[in-house]
């Protein structure tokens, strides 16, 4: 072959990037531009060398949504400034690399909070847009996209565009999995609060039917979620929460929101995952799940007051908790199913994972409404997010179970959230997203990125891109 | 337990241990970049493992080509979990012969080619904090012996270089291995008429079964004892016995 000398990427830029679950590693050449000008240079360099670009936020997607394929891997970690903040209207504008953590720390003292936020505060705004995050109030507040007033995107040719909700492409970029361009700026609305606390009510439930009843019964709650015990068929602890309506300015102080350093006054939170690792196995998690239900029995009566940070960001409560799953990995499955079919589907799924003795160690149930994005993943119904521990020994059976469960969901008209998935096949992805949606999205990519500069392992795996170099694990 | 690799580069994949390694990796489902001078042999190998073996014709003494080629290889391969440097030459050298041309060829292929390729891998693995580097050394590198002065030198140099890489990179999670085969039945050694030589295929099997940690080891267990003694022999005994 011809090895004529041409420019190539600096090898020292290579880094290993993985999904949050630790099962989707890929190597890429890391670039961290500090300005639009530098960013454009990186994009044009990738064009010149004909190398794909993968966009990397905080790496909190569980699967391969931001895993590179020897790509120019762009992180906006150094384009993270708040550009404008109006504390009268609650509208903030920030660069794409600003994290949700930086935003709440900026606005809380002025009495504002997110309309929609994920279970971790670590995502960047660009990541929040690209995966169109949702939270425990999806049924009342929708997804992140519904609160964005303007976003700025750099396309594959270096051109910068601003998009507003009146433009159809705005709804393609939201939830567009970072395949249309680089979100460099986001302007969005926050909601007014008078307290930094929420009032939380817990109820023990014993079946899927009871779970759904709870969501009906507490439909006035600001937030609702249920923590299902994966070792049972639908039992768990339902939680509803309301923003505190009284004026409590002292709770808006950042110090009030600080998550305390030690668990039970003994174990430092930063190293708690090492202890968690000892019980991240079937007997340990079975016991922990039972203890959680019993603890809820005690606290069922009185409402509990929690800080906004503690309530909204449970995934940050134990830093690096996913490390408890290494050297193996965390495989997450999040399916959204139509309300009328939910009980039957969840029954079916639970029976499958229980008979395979592959129970998920964490199961989260939420209620949803459809989103308006082109690659829509939500619907009227319920979602079930399952955390499985993958080991070399159980991987074949677990992957088989995952695919079987995916087919059960898809046969019932369900959908999948690709920020969580790491395994679906192109055919399953097509059924989840719908052929018309994929065709519309592809047509926009043909227009904005005809050479398919923006690629990820996910886009290759689910057949949105053809990637000769992608080796499916 | 043998580890499985998704992507590997085998330099020197057209014959001998390198060929057997490329074949066995591909048979396990690993995508392999097979690098060697002889294109016809690589094409034949790639035809036997479609989509799993990617051929790259390259002369390892063209050191200047390596940085760009390394990037082309990793790009087409979709990564690099493992690199094996198996290129080596051992021309026939007479008992009284001192031939600088042959000696330079051995140093170029056995040492400098290894450094050119493995330095690229080292930079990459340092950044990704993962990866496995295997160098095919030799028991011949343990002592300076009269039969092959520069071949001994080249394998000793490779061994020291790999030890240095191991000491630099192991703490980052990179595995660096120096395998020291004794007699192996390959094209390179056929003129030596080894008795009791193991096959290249067996050698490759052993090499791929021992990739879980950084180390230097003899391919055949008996050599651990034999070469423990040889390494400690005083030079005057070697001179007197012609070892």
GROMACS .gro file of N, CA, C and O in nm, chain B residues 3 166 175-177 210-217:
model
   52
  476UNK      N    1  -0.637  -1.436   2.756
  476UNK     CA    2  -0.720  -1.316   2.741
  476UNK      C    3  -0.767  -1.308   2.597
  476UNK      O    4  -0.702  -1.358   2.506
  639UNK      N    5   0.868  -0.188   3.043
  639UNK     CA    6   0.788  -0.250   3.150
  639UNK      C    7   0.796  -0.164   3.276
  639UNK      O    8   0.696  -0.136   3.341
  648UNK      N    9   0.069  -0.371   2.992
  648UNK     CA   10   0.141  -0.498   3.012
  648UNK      C   11   0.253  -0.508   2.909
  648UNK      O   12   0.229  -0.487   2.790
  649UNK      N   13   0.375  -0.532   2.957
  649UNK     CA   14   0.490  -0.545   2.866
  649UNK      C   15   0.557  -0.679   2.892
  649UNK      O   16   0.596  -0.709   3.005
  650UNK      N   17   0.568  -0.757   2.786
  650UNK     CA   18   0.617  -0.894   2.800
  650UNK      C   19   0.734  -0.919   2.705
  650UNK      O   20   0.731  -0.878   2.589
  683UNK      N   21  -0.017  -1.655   2.786
  683UNK     CA   22   0.051  -1.587   2.898
  683UNK      C   23   0.059  -1.437   2.874
  683UNK      O   24   0.167  -1.382   2.853
  684UNK      N   25  -0.057  -1.375   2.874
  684UNK     CA   26  -0.058  -1.230   2.847
  684UNK      C   27  -0.121  -1.150   2.961
  684UNK      O   28  -0.150  -1.033   2.944
  685UNK      N   29  -0.141  -1.215   3.074
  685UNK     CA   30  -0.219  -1.146   3.178
  685UNK      C   31  -0.137  -1.051   3.263
  685UNK      O   32  -0.192  -0.966   3.332
  686UNK      N   33  -0.004  -1.063   3.261
  686UNK     CA   34   0.075  -0.970   3.344
  686UNK      C   35   0.211  -0.944   3.279
  686UNK      O   36   0.261  -1.026   3.200
  687UNK      N   37   0.268  -0.831   3.318
  687UNK     CA   38   0.400  -0.794   3.267
  687UNK      C   39   0.504  -0.891   3.319
  687UNK      O   40   0.505  -0.924   3.438
  688UNK      N   41   0.590  -0.935   3.231
  688UNK     CA   42   0.698  -1.023   3.275
  688UNK      C   43   0.791  -1.057   3.160
  688UNK      O   44   0.765  -1.028   3.044
  689UNK      N   45   0.900  -1.125   3.199
  689UNK     CA   46   0.990  -1.184   3.101
  689UNK      C   47   0.992  -1.333   3.131
  689UNK      O   48   1.002  -1.372   3.246
  690UNK      N   49   0.977  -1.415   3.030
  690UNK     CA   50   0.977  -1.559   3.060
  690UNK      C   51   1.034  -1.639   2.944
  690UNK      O   52   1.037  -1.594   2.830
   0.00000   0.00000   0.00000
